[in-house]
Coordinates of C-alpha atoms in Angstrom, one line a residue:
N1 CA 0.1 0.2 0.2
M2 CA 2.1 3.1 -1.3
A3 CA -0.3 5.2 1.4
G4 CA 0.3 2.9 4.0
N5 CA 2.0 4.6 7.7
S6 CA 4.9 2.5 8.6
I7 CA 4.9 3.2 12.2
Q8 CA 0.8 2.3 12.3
I9 CA 1.4 -0.9 10.2
G10 CA 4.3 -1.8 13.3
D11 CA 2.0 -0.9 16.2
K12 CA -0.9 -3.3 14.2
I13 CA 1.2 -6.4 13.7
S14 CA 2.5 -5.9 17.3
T15 CA -1.1 -6.1 18.7
L16 CA -1.6 -8.8 16.8
V17 CA 1.7 -10.9 17.8
D18 CA 0.3 -9.9 21.7
D19 CA -3.2 -10.9 21.2
F20 CA -2.3 -14.2 19.7
N21 CA 0.3 -14.7 22.2
Q22 CA -2.2 -14.9 24.7
K23 CA -4.3 -17.4 22.9
V24 CA -1.7 -19.8 22.3
D25 CA -0.2 -22.5 24.5
P26 CA 1.9 -20.5 26.9
N27 CA 5.1 -22.7 25.7
V28 CA 5.0 -21.2 22.3
K29 CA 5.5 -17.5 21.7
V30 CA 5.7 -15.2 18.8
S31 CA 7.9 -12.4 18.3
V32 CA 8.2 -9.6 15.9
T33 CA 12.0 -9.5 14.2
R34 CA 13.3 -6.9 12.1
D35 CA 11.0 -4.2 13.0
G36 CA 11.8 -1.4 10.7
T37 CA 10.3 1.2 12.2
Q38 CA 12.2 1.7 15.2
M39 CA 14.7 3.4 13.1
I40 CA 11.8 5.4 12.4
R41 CA 11.1 6.3 15.7
A42 CA 14.6 6.7 16.3
R43 CA 14.9 9.4 13.4
L44 CA 11.5 11.5 14.5
N45 CA 12.7 11.1 18.4
V46 CA 16.1 12.9 17.0
L47 CA 13.7 15.5 15.1
V48 CA 11.4 16.0 17.9
N49 CA 15.0 16.3 20.2
S50 CA 16.2 18.5 18.5
G51 CA 13.7 20.9 17.5
M52 CA 12.7 21.5 21.1
L53 CA 16.4 22.0 22.0
G54 CA 16.6 24.4 19.1
F55 CA 13.6 26.7 20.2
G56 CA 14.4 27.0 23.7
L57 CA 18.2 27.6 22.9
V58 CA 17.1 30.2 20.5
I59 CA 14.6 32.0 22.8
L60 CA 16.9 31.8 25.5
V61 CA 20.0 33.9 23.8
L62 CA 17.9 36.5 22.3
Y63 CA 16.2 36.9 25.4
M64 CA 19.4 37.4 27.3
A65 CA 20.3 39.6 24.2
L66 CA 17.7 41.9 23.8
A67 CA 15.7 41.6 26.9
R68 CA 15.8 45.3 28.8
K69 CA 15.6 43.2 32.2
I70 CA 16.6 39.4 32.3
S71 CA 14.3 37.6 34.9
K72 CA 16.1 35.2 36.1
R73 CA 12.7 33.3 37.0
T74 CA 12.0 33.3 33.2
V75 CA 15.6 32.0 32.4
A76 CA 15.3 29.0 35.0
L77 CA 11.7 28.1 33.8
I78 CA 12.6 27.6 30.1
A79 CA 16.2 25.8 30.8
M80 CA 14.1 23.2 33.2
A81 CA 11.2 23.0 31.0
T82 CA 13.8 22.5 27.9
V83 CA 15.7 19.5 30.1
I84 CA 12.6 18.1 31.2
A85 CA 10.9 17.6 28.0
V86 CA 14.0 16.2 26.0
I87 CA 14.6 13.6 28.8
L88 CA 10.6 12.7 29.0
V89 CA 11.2 12.4 24.7
R90 CA 14.3 10.1 25.6
M91 CA 12.7 8.4 28.1
F92 CA 9.4 7.4 25.6
D93 CA 11.2 7.1 22.5
Q94 CA 9.3 4.3 21.2
E95 CA 5.9 5.9 21.6
L96 CA 5.6 8.4 18.8
S97 CA 2.7 9.9 20.1
L98 CA 3.6 10.4 23.6
A99 CA 6.5 12.0 22.3
M100 CA 4.7 14.5 20.3
T101 CA 2.2 15.5 23.2
I102 CA 5.3 16.3 25.2
C103 CA 6.5 18.3 22.5
G104 CA 3.3 20.1 22.0
I105 CA 3.0 21.0 25.8
Y106 CA 6.6 22.2 25.9
V107 CA 6.1 24.7 23.3
V108 CA 2.6 25.8 25.1
L109 CA 4.3 26.3 28.2
V110 CA 7.3 27.8 26.3
L111 CA 4.7 30.4 25.1
F112 CA 3.0 30.9 28.3
I113 CA 6.1 31.7 30.1
M114 CA 7.3 34.5 27.5
M115 CA 4.1 35.9 26.9
V116 CA 3.7 36.6 30.6
D117 CA 7.5 38.3 30.2
L118 CA 7.1 41.3 28.4
N119 CA 10.4 41.5 28.1
G120 CA 10.7 37.8 26.4
R121 CA 8.3 38.3 23.2
I122 CA 10.6 39.4 21.0
S123 CA 12.4 36.4 21.4
L124 CA 9.6 34.4 21.2
M125 CA 8.9 35.5 17.9
A126 CA 12.0 35.1 16.2
G127 CA 11.8 31.0 17.7
L128 CA 8.8 30.8 16.2
G129 CA 10.5 30.5 13.2
I130 CA 10.9 26.9 13.9
P131 CA 7.6 25.1 14.0
I132 CA 6.3 27.5 11.6
S133 CA 9.0 26.8 8.5
I134 CA 8.7 22.9 9.3
M135 CA 4.6 23.0 9.5
F136 CA 5.1 25.3 6.1
A137 CA 7.5 22.4 4.5
L138 CA 5.1 19.4 5.8
I139 CA 2.3 21.4 3.6
L140 CA 4.5 21.6 0.3
M141 CA 5.6 17.9 0.9
Y142 CA 2.1 17.1 1.6
W143 CA 1.3 18.5 -1.6
Y144 CA 3.9 17.5 -3.8
G145 CA 3.6 13.7 -2.7
A146 CA 6.0 13.0 -0.3
S147 CA 5.9 11.4 2.8
L148 CA 7.3 11.1 6.5
N149 CA 10.0 9.0 5.8
M150 CA 13.8 8.3 6.8
I151 CA 15.5 10.3 3.8
S152 CA 12.7 13.6 4.2
M153 CA 13.3 13.4 8.0
F154 CA 17.1 13.4 8.0
G155 CA 16.0 16.7 5.2
L156 CA 14.6 18.3 7.7
I157 CA 17.0 17.7 10.6
V158 CA 19.9 18.8 8.7
V159 CA 17.7 21.9 7.9
L160 CA 16.6 22.6 11.3
G161 CA 19.5 24.9 12.3
M162 CA 19.1 27.1 9.7
L163 CA 15.6 27.9 10.1
V164 CA 16.3 30.4 12.4
D165 CA 19.0 32.6 11.1
D166 CA 17.1 34.9 9.0
G167 CA 14.4 35.3 11.8
I168 CA 17.3 36.2 14.6
V169 CA 18.6 38.8 11.8
V170 CA 15.5 40.4 11.1
S171 CA 14.5 40.3 15.1
E172 CA 17.2 42.3 16.0
N173 CA 17.2 44.4 13.1
V174 CA 13.9 45.7 14.2
Y175 CA 14.5 45.8 17.5
R176 CA 17.6 48.8 16.6
H177 CA 15.7 50.8 14.8
L178 CA 13.0 50.7 18.0
Q179 CA 16.0 51.9 20.3
M180 CA 16.3 54.9 17.2
G181 CA 13.0 56.1 18.6
K182 CA 10.2 54.9 16.2
S183 CA 7.1 53.5 16.5
R184 CA 6.5 49.7 16.5
E185 CA 5.1 50.1 13.5
K186 CA 7.5 51.7 11.5
A187 CA 10.5 49.9 13.6
A188 CA 8.9 46.6 12.0
I189 CA 8.9 48.0 8.3
D190 CA 12.2 49.8 8.1
G191 CA 13.8 46.7 10.1
A192 CA 12.7 44.0 7.9
S193 CA 13.5 46.1 4.7
E194 CA 16.5 46.8 5.2
V195 CA 17.7 43.6 6.0
F196 CA 16.2 42.5 2.7
M197 CA 18.3 41.4 0.5
P198 CA 21.2 40.1 2.5
V199 CA 19.1 37.9 4.1
N200 CA 17.4 36.7 0.7
A201 CA 21.0 36.0 -0.3
A202 CA 21.9 34.2 2.6
I203 CA 18.6 31.7 2.1
L204 CA 19.2 31.4 -1.8
T205 CA 23.1 30.7 -1.3
S206 CA 21.7 27.5 1.1
V207 CA 19.6 27.1 -1.4
A208 CA 21.9 26.5 -4.0
A209 CA 24.0 24.5 -2.2
F210 CA 21.9 21.8 -1.9
L211 CA 20.4 22.0 -5.6
P212 CA 23.4 20.0 -7.3
M213 CA 21.8 16.9 -5.2
L214 CA 18.7 16.8 -7.3
L215 CA 20.5 16.0 -10.8
M216 CA 21.5 12.8 -9.7
D217 CA 20.4 10.1 -11.8
G218 CA 19.4 6.3 -11.3
I219 CA 18.0 5.0 -8.1
L220 CA 19.9 6.7 -5.8
G221 CA 19.2 9.9 -7.3
K222 CA 15.5 9.2 -6.8
F223 CA 16.2 8.5 -3.2
M224 CA 18.3 11.6 -2.6
M225 CA 16.6 13.9 -4.3
W226 CA 13.9 14.4 -1.1
I227 CA 16.6 15.5 1.2
P228 CA 17.4 18.9 -1.5
L229 CA 13.8 19.2 -1.6
V230 CA 12.4 19.2 2.0
V231 CA 15.6 21.6 2.5
I232 CA 14.4 23.7 0.2
F233 CA 10.8 23.6 1.2
A234 CA 11.6 24.6 4.9
L235 CA 13.8 27.2 4.0
I236 CA 11.5 28.9 1.5
G237 CA 8.8 28.7 4.5
S238 CA 11.4 30.5 7.0
L239 CA 11.9 33.0 4.4
I240 CA 8.1 33.8 3.8
E241 CA 7.7 33.5 7.9
S242 CA 10.8 35.9 8.6
F243 CA 9.4 38.5 6.4
V244 CA 5.6 38.3 6.3
I245 CA 4.9 37.0 9.3
L246 CA 7.4 38.3 12.1
P247 CA 7.4 41.6 11.4
S248 CA 3.8 41.4 11.8
H249 CA 3.7 40.1 15.1
L250 CA 6.7 42.2 16.4
A251 CA 4.7 45.2 15.2
D252 CA 1.4 44.4 17.1
F253 CA 2.7 43.1 20.4
G254 CA 6.7 41.5 20.2
L255 CA 8.5 44.5 21.0
P256 CA 8.3 46.2 23.9
K257 CA 7.7 50.0 24.5
L258 CA 10.8 51.8 25.3
A259 CA 11.3 54.8 27.9
D260 CA 13.1 57.7 26.8
K261 CA 16.1 57.1 28.5
E262 CA 16.0 53.4 27.1
K263 CA 16.6 54.2 23.3
N264 CA 19.9 54.7 21.9
R265 CA 21.2 52.9 24.6
E266 CA 23.2 49.4 24.8
K267 CA 24.0 46.9 27.0
G268 CA 27.6 47.0 28.9
W269 CA 28.5 43.6 27.8
F270 CA 27.6 44.4 24.2
R271 CA 29.6 47.5 23.6
T272 CA 32.8 45.8 25.4
L273 CA 31.7 43.1 22.7
R274 CA 31.3 45.3 19.8
G275 CA 34.3 47.6 20.7
F276 CA 36.8 44.8 20.6
Y277 CA 35.5 43.4 16.9
T278 CA 35.8 46.8 16.1
W279 CA 39.4 46.7 17.0
L280 CA 40.1 43.6 15.6
L281 CA 38.5 44.3 12.3
T282 CA 40.5 47.5 12.3
K283 CA 43.9 45.5 12.8
I284 CA 42.7 43.2 10.0
L285 CA 42.0 45.1 7.5
R286 CA 45.2 47.4 7.9
R287 CA 46.9 44.4 6.9
R288 CA 44.7 42.8 4.7
Y289 CA 47.7 41.4 1.8
I290 CA 49.2 39.5 5.0
F291 CA 46.1 38.4 6.5
V292 CA 43.9 37.1 3.2
P293 CA 47.2 35.1 2.1
C294 CA 47.7 33.3 5.8
T295 CA 43.7 32.4 5.9
I296 CA 44.0 30.6 2.3
L297 CA 47.1 28.6 3.6
I298 CA 45.9 27.9 6.9
A299 CA 42.7 26.6 5.0
V300 CA 44.7 24.4 2.4
L301 CA 46.6 22.9 5.4
I302 CA 43.7 21.9 7.1
V303 CA 41.7 20.3 4.2
G304 CA 45.0 18.3 3.2
F305 CA 45.8 17.2 6.7
G306 CA 41.8 16.3 7.2
F307 CA 42.0 14.3 3.8
K308 CA 45.2 12.7 4.7
T309 CA 44.6 11.4 8.3
L310 CA 40.6 10.8 8.2
G311 CA 40.6 9.1 4.9
F312 CA 37.1 8.6 3.3
K313 CA 34.2 6.4 3.6
L314 CA 30.7 6.9 2.3
F315 CA 29.0 5.2 5.4
P316 CA 29.9 5.3 8.8
D317 CA 30.5 2.1 10.7
L318 CA 27.5 2.0 13.2
N319 CA 26.5 -0.3 15.9
L320 CA 24.9 -3.2 14.2
D321 CA 21.3 -4.4 15.5
R322 CA 21.1 -7.4 13.8
F323 CA 24.2 -10.3 11.8
T324 CA 23.3 -12.9 9.5
L325 CA 25.4 -16.1 9.1
S326 CA 24.8 -17.9 5.8
V327 CA 25.3 -21.6 5.5
T328 CA 26.3 -23.0 1.8
A329 CA 26.6 -27.0 2.3
P330 CA 27.9 -28.8 -1.2
V331 CA 25.5 -29.0 -4.4
G332 CA 23.2 -32.3 -3.8
V333 CA 23.2 -32.1 0.3
K334 CA 19.8 -33.2 0.9
L335 CA 17.5 -30.6 2.8
E336 CA 17.5 -32.5 6.2
E337 CA 21.5 -31.9 5.9
T338 CA 20.9 -28.1 5.6
E339 CA 18.6 -28.3 8.3
R340 CA 21.0 -30.4 10.9
V341 CA 23.6 -27.7 10.7
V342 CA 21.2 -24.4 10.9
R343 CA 19.7 -25.6 14.0
K344 CA 23.4 -26.4 15.1
I345 CA 24.4 -22.7 14.5
E346 CA 20.9 -21.7 15.8
K347 CA 21.8 -23.5 19.2
Q348 CA 25.4 -22.2 19.2
A349 CA 23.5 -18.4 18.8
E350 CA 21.4 -19.0 22.0
N351 CA 24.7 -19.4 24.1
L352 CA 25.3 -15.5 23.5
P353 CA 24.2 -13.7 26.4
E354 CA 20.1 -13.1 26.8
E355 CA 20.1 -9.6 27.8
E356 CA 21.9 -8.8 24.4
W357 CA 20.0 -10.7 21.9
E358 CA 16.2 -10.2 20.7
S359 CA 15.4 -13.2 18.5
I360 CA 17.3 -15.7 16.5
L361 CA 15.4 -16.8 12.8
G362 CA 16.9 -19.8 10.7
R363 CA 15.7 -20.3 7.3
I364 CA 16.5 -23.3 5.5
G365 CA 16.8 -23.8 1.8
E366 CA 16.4 -20.4 0.8
A367 CA 19.0 -17.5 1.5
G368 CA 18.6 -13.6 0.5
R369 CA 15.6 -11.3 0.0
G370 CA 14.2 -9.7 -3.0
A371 CA 16.3 -10.1 -6.3
E372 CA 18.9 -11.6 -4.5
R373 CA 16.6 -14.7 -3.0
S374 CA 17.4 -17.7 -3.8
I375 CA 16.2 -21.3 -3.4
A376 CA 18.2 -24.6 -2.9
S377 CA 18.5 -27.6 -0.9
N378 CA 21.7 -26.6 0.3
I379 CA 22.0 -23.0 1.6
G380 CA 20.4 -21.6 4.7
E381 CA 20.9 -18.7 6.9
V382 CA 20.7 -17.8 10.7
T383 CA 19.7 -14.1 11.6
V384 CA 20.1 -13.0 15.3
T385 CA 18.3 -9.5 15.8
L386 CA 20.1 -7.5 18.8
V387 CA 18.4 -5.7 21.7
D388 CA 19.4 -1.5 21.1
A389 CA 22.6 -0.3 21.9
D390 CA 22.0 1.3 24.6
R391 CA 20.5 -1.3 26.6
R392 CA 24.2 -3.7 25.7
D393 CA 27.5 -3.4 26.8
R394 CA 29.3 -5.0 23.8
S395 CA 28.8 -3.3 19.9
G396 CA 27.8 -5.3 17.4
E397 CA 31.2 -6.2 16.2
E398 CA 32.2 -7.8 19.6
I399 CA 29.3 -9.6 19.7
I400 CA 29.7 -11.0 15.7
A401 CA 33.3 -11.5 16.5
A402 CA 32.8 -13.3 19.3
F403 CA 29.8 -15.3 18.0
R404 CA 32.2 -16.4 14.7
K405 CA 35.3 -17.6 17.9
S406 CA 32.7 -19.5 19.4
L407 CA 31.7 -21.4 16.0
D408 CA 35.8 -22.1 15.2

């Protein structure tokens, strides 16, 4: 079913298996193996965690930078809510609906805290760029016929850190115009208009960086095309939010009313930071003919050192969650003999520590799947599914090495 939801299908299968186990003999137990939804749930968990952390950190940083008066209570409440929400989501990483509920409660709680603190509204408006941009990307994905799968979720995770950059620039510049003595409406219009071209250039540069991935052909290209598309959808949503939604919200209720003594006044730490930056930039520009070649030389040395020492792998080494041992006997061997060998390997696999493996599946007379599936009386395979990596002490490679040694 092209419209099938993997997580819902997996949940229904688990329910059917549980019901079946309750009806059959207690000595018989049926379990689910090769559950592909576990990886999907883990990727969604990363997306939810990263989104909540980004949302909370953006609000805290902007609040501490732009608020006229920083409330320790507000900072403590936001930090505590973020930490608790992340811990709860990690605890219920396989309960997707519960994790999404926790995320929703967290966003509502942060909205309430920042709306109560009038000095924190501007940071809240900038932080809202994350959920709004993601919703915009999901709408375009639905319209384009895409689904929320492993590839598209990877694209959302990649773009997550870029979604608030333009909102931060716009919010800070609007606040600067407010400090110049302008009304909230005038500051929102002038501040957003002033950075319109630079922010557009920054977003379009990011879009251009992902466009070449759309030109990939073949099977790999059909899979990989969703990463740049999702990234581009989210960046477009972020751009629209920054120049259409954000200035309107800032003008209506996102900007504080500044007293005359607060206008044209900078915070002490920001004035010190700007003074140091101005001094450093002046020194660099006066020695630009020395500084630029040195920068290029250092960059070349870093890249050369990285290629020489780090090496290259298309896919990194991962902690395996299962391994398969193939059995190939001489041609002409009877199926009963192949079964005897497979059963012997299964018994040997059962000697592994019980806390390390989840299931052992033997196949007799066939091996492989899909186009690589083979059927013959002299072949078989044994697949051992391991428990989650965080629930065992040894890595998948160490378990395989120990199992191979036991077979010798």
